[in-house]
Amino acid sequence: MPNPFHWDFVTPGLPDSAFEDAPGFSPTPLELRVMLLAHLRPRADSLVWDVGGGTGALALEIARLMPGGAVHTLERDPEAIELLELNRQRFDIHNLHIHAGEAPEDLALLPPRPDRVLLEVGRPLEDVLRAVWEALQPSGRLVISTVNLEGLVKATDTLAQLGAHDVQVVQATVHRMQRRGSQAKLAAAEPLFVIAAER
């Protein structure tokens, strides 16, 4: 079991190093997590779906900020699920629930009528997007993240067909200083497109 992690600050943005990771599985960088959280706008008692949970860094950030709510994450990769559980234990989070499955087929494993949904773009995007949109409560918020232009175009086109309100698109790039000997440079993380919309 991983060592417990203590964080007594009220701000979001847990350090990346706080999360268990593995080759091929690294947490969403702190700065991008904060941006995704800001667009998601969870309430203290929200029911959040996180479709494609990965290491669980973002799901944990959300869960710890809304102790009266619940986060349900759907993840298909067994190694990612193992990391999700390790991180959930490390932060002693009890309102994060992990479901093994794939969207859209296994969305029925999650409790119905979420008011917030996080969706990491994958394939088949349009099928998954339409399924989560149908499940989302009226006036609920959907936040989609993707690293490619194809996903951005498909997501925004589909949201337009669905009649989404207040669609916002942001491209975020994080640069962090790295030192090698006496040299210092800014290294960029992979750019991320964030698409937010209301039903």
Coordinates of C-alpha atoms in Angstrom, one line a residue:
M1 CA 0.0 0.0 0.0
P2 CA 1.4 3.4 -0.9
N3 CA 2.4 5.9 1.9
P4 CA -0.4 8.3 2.8
F5 CA -0.1 11.7 1.3
H6 CA -0.9 14.8 3.5
W7 CA -2.1 18.0 1.8
D8 CA -3.8 20.6 4.0
F9 CA -4.1 23.4 1.5
V10 CA -7.5 24.5 0.2
T11 CA -6.4 25.0 -3.4
P12 CA -6.5 22.4 -6.1
G13 CA -3.3 21.4 -7.8
L14 CA -1.8 18.4 -6.0
P15 CA 1.9 17.9 -7.0
D16 CA 2.4 15.5 -9.8
S17 CA 4.9 13.6 -7.6
A18 CA 2.2 12.8 -5.1
F19 CA 0.6 10.2 -7.5
E20 CA 1.7 6.7 -8.2
D21 CA 2.6 6.2 -11.8
A22 CA 4.0 3.6 -14.2
P23 CA 5.6 3.5 -17.6
G24 CA 3.1 4.8 -20.1
F25 CA 0.9 6.1 -17.3
S26 CA 1.6 9.6 -15.9
P27 CA -0.8 12.0 -14.2
T28 CA -2.3 14.9 -16.0
P29 CA 0.1 17.8 -15.2
L30 CA -1.0 20.0 -12.3
E31 CA -1.6 23.1 -14.4
L32 CA -3.8 21.2 -16.8
R33 CA -5.8 19.6 -13.9
V34 CA -6.5 23.0 -12.5
M35 CA -7.8 24.2 -15.9
L36 CA -10.0 21.2 -16.4
L37 CA -11.4 21.6 -12.9
A38 CA -12.2 25.3 -13.5
H39 CA -14.1 24.4 -16.7
L40 CA -15.9 21.5 -15.0
R41 CA -17.3 23.7 -12.2
P42 CA -18.3 20.9 -9.8
R43 CA -20.7 21.7 -6.9
A44 CA -20.1 20.4 -3.4
D45 CA -22.7 17.6 -4.0
S46 CA -22.1 16.9 -7.7
L47 CA -22.3 13.5 -9.3
V48 CA -19.3 13.3 -11.6
W49 CA -18.5 10.8 -14.3
D50 CA -14.9 10.5 -15.3
V51 CA -14.8 8.5 -18.5
G52 CA -11.3 7.3 -19.1
G53 CA -9.8 7.7 -15.6
G54 CA -6.1 7.0 -16.3
T55 CA -4.1 7.3 -13.1
G56 CA -6.9 9.0 -11.3
A57 CA -5.1 12.3 -10.7
L58 CA -8.0 14.5 -12.0
A59 CA -10.7 12.3 -10.4
L60 CA -9.0 12.5 -7.1
E61 CA -8.6 16.3 -7.3
I62 CA -12.4 16.5 -7.9
A63 CA -13.4 14.0 -5.2
R64 CA -11.3 15.8 -2.5
L65 CA -12.9 19.2 -3.3
M66 CA -16.5 17.9 -3.0
P67 CA -16.8 15.6 0.1
G68 CA -20.6 15.7 -0.3
G69 CA -20.5 14.5 -3.9
A70 CA -19.2 11.4 -5.7
V71 CA -16.9 10.7 -8.6
H72 CA -17.4 7.5 -10.7
T73 CA -14.6 6.7 -13.1
L74 CA -14.8 4.2 -15.9
E75 CA -11.4 2.8 -17.1
R76 CA -10.7 -0.2 -19.4
D77 CA -7.0 -0.7 -18.8
P78 CA -6.2 -3.1 -15.9
E79 CA -2.8 -1.4 -15.1
A80 CA -4.5 2.0 -15.0
I81 CA -7.2 0.6 -12.7
E82 CA -4.5 -0.7 -10.3
L83 CA -2.9 2.8 -10.3
L84 CA -6.3 4.4 -9.7
E85 CA -6.8 2.2 -6.6
L86 CA -3.3 2.8 -5.3
N87 CA -3.9 6.6 -5.6
R88 CA -7.3 6.4 -4.1
Q89 CA -5.9 4.6 -1.1
R90 CA -2.9 7.0 -0.8
F91 CA -5.2 10.0 -0.5
D92 CA -7.7 8.1 1.7
I93 CA -10.6 9.2 -0.7
H94 CA -13.9 7.4 -0.1
N95 CA -16.1 9.2 -2.6
L96 CA -14.2 8.0 -5.7
H97 CA -15.6 4.8 -7.2
I98 CA -13.7 2.9 -9.8
H99 CA -15.5 0.8 -12.5
A100 CA -13.7 -1.5 -15.0
G101 CA -15.2 -1.1 -18.4
E102 CA -15.3 0.6 -21.7
A103 CA -17.4 3.4 -23.1
P104 CA -20.1 3.5 -24.4
E105 CA -20.9 -0.2 -23.7
D106 CA -20.3 -0.1 -19.9
L107 CA -21.6 3.4 -19.1
A108 CA -24.6 1.6 -17.5
L109 CA -22.2 0.6 -14.7
L110 CA -22.2 4.2 -13.5
P111 CA -25.0 5.8 -11.5
P112 CA -27.5 7.6 -13.7
R113 CA -28.0 11.3 -14.4
P114 CA -24.6 12.9 -13.6
D115 CA -24.5 16.7 -13.5
R116 CA -20.8 16.8 -14.5
V117 CA -19.0 14.6 -17.0
L118 CA -15.3 14.5 -17.9
L119 CA -14.5 12.7 -21.2
E120 CA -11.0 12.0 -22.6
V121 CA -11.4 11.7 -26.3
G122 CA -11.0 8.2 -27.7
R123 CA -12.6 6.1 -30.3
P124 CA -15.4 5.8 -31.2
L125 CA -15.7 9.5 -30.0
E126 CA -19.1 10.3 -31.5
D127 CA -20.8 7.2 -30.0
V128 CA -19.3 7.9 -26.6
L129 CA -20.1 11.6 -26.7
R130 CA -23.7 11.1 -27.7
A131 CA -24.1 8.5 -24.9
V132 CA -22.7 10.7 -22.2
W133 CA -24.7 13.7 -23.5
E134 CA -27.9 11.6 -23.2
A135 CA -27.0 10.7 -19.6
L136 CA -26.1 14.2 -18.6
Q137 CA -28.7 16.1 -16.5
P138 CA -30.3 19.2 -18.1
S139 CA -28.0 22.2 -17.5
G140 CA -25.2 19.8 -16.7
R141 CA -21.6 20.4 -17.8
L142 CA -19.4 18.3 -20.1
V143 CA -15.7 18.8 -20.4
I144 CA -13.7 17.0 -23.1
S145 CA -10.0 16.8 -23.3
T146 CA -8.0 15.8 -26.4
V147 CA -4.5 16.2 -27.7
N148 CA -5.3 16.1 -31.4
L149 CA -7.1 18.3 -33.9
E150 CA -9.2 15.4 -35.2
G151 CA -10.7 14.9 -31.8
L152 CA -11.3 18.7 -31.4
V153 CA -13.1 18.9 -34.8
K154 CA -15.2 15.8 -34.1
A155 CA -16.1 16.9 -30.6
T156 CA -17.2 20.4 -31.6
D157 CA -19.1 19.2 -34.7
T158 CA -21.0 16.7 -32.6
L159 CA -21.7 19.2 -29.8
A160 CA -23.2 21.5 -32.4
Q161 CA -25.4 18.8 -33.7
L162 CA -26.6 18.1 -30.1
G163 CA -27.5 21.7 -29.5
A164 CA -24.9 22.3 -26.8
H165 CA -24.9 25.7 -25.0
D166 CA -22.0 27.9 -24.1
V167 CA -19.4 25.8 -26.0
Q168 CA -15.8 26.9 -25.1
V169 CA -12.6 25.7 -26.6
V170 CA -9.1 26.4 -25.1
Q171 CA -5.7 25.1 -26.1
A172 CA -3.4 24.8 -23.2
T173 CA 0.4 24.3 -23.2
V174 CA 2.4 24.0 -20.1
H175 CA 6.1 24.9 -20.0
R176 CA 8.2 24.0 -17.0
M177 CA 11.8 25.0 -16.3
Q178 CA 14.3 22.2 -16.3
R179 CA 18.0 22.4 -15.4
R180 CA 20.8 20.3 -16.9
G181 CA 24.0 21.3 -15.2
S182 CA 24.4 25.0 -15.6
Q183 CA 21.8 25.1 -18.4
A184 CA 18.1 26.0 -17.8
K185 CA 15.4 25.6 -20.4
L186 CA 11.6 25.5 -20.7
A187 CA 10.3 22.1 -21.6
A188 CA 6.7 21.8 -23.0
A189 CA 4.2 19.2 -22.0
E190 CA 2.0 17.9 -24.8
P191 CA -0.6 20.6 -25.8
L192 CA -4.2 19.8 -24.7
F193 CA -7.4 21.0 -26.2
V194 CA -10.2 21.6 -23.6
I195 CA -13.8 21.7 -24.8
A196 CA -16.5 22.7 -22.3
A197 CA -20.2 22.8 -22.9
E198 CA -23.6 22.9 -21.1
R199 CA -26.6 20.8 -21.9

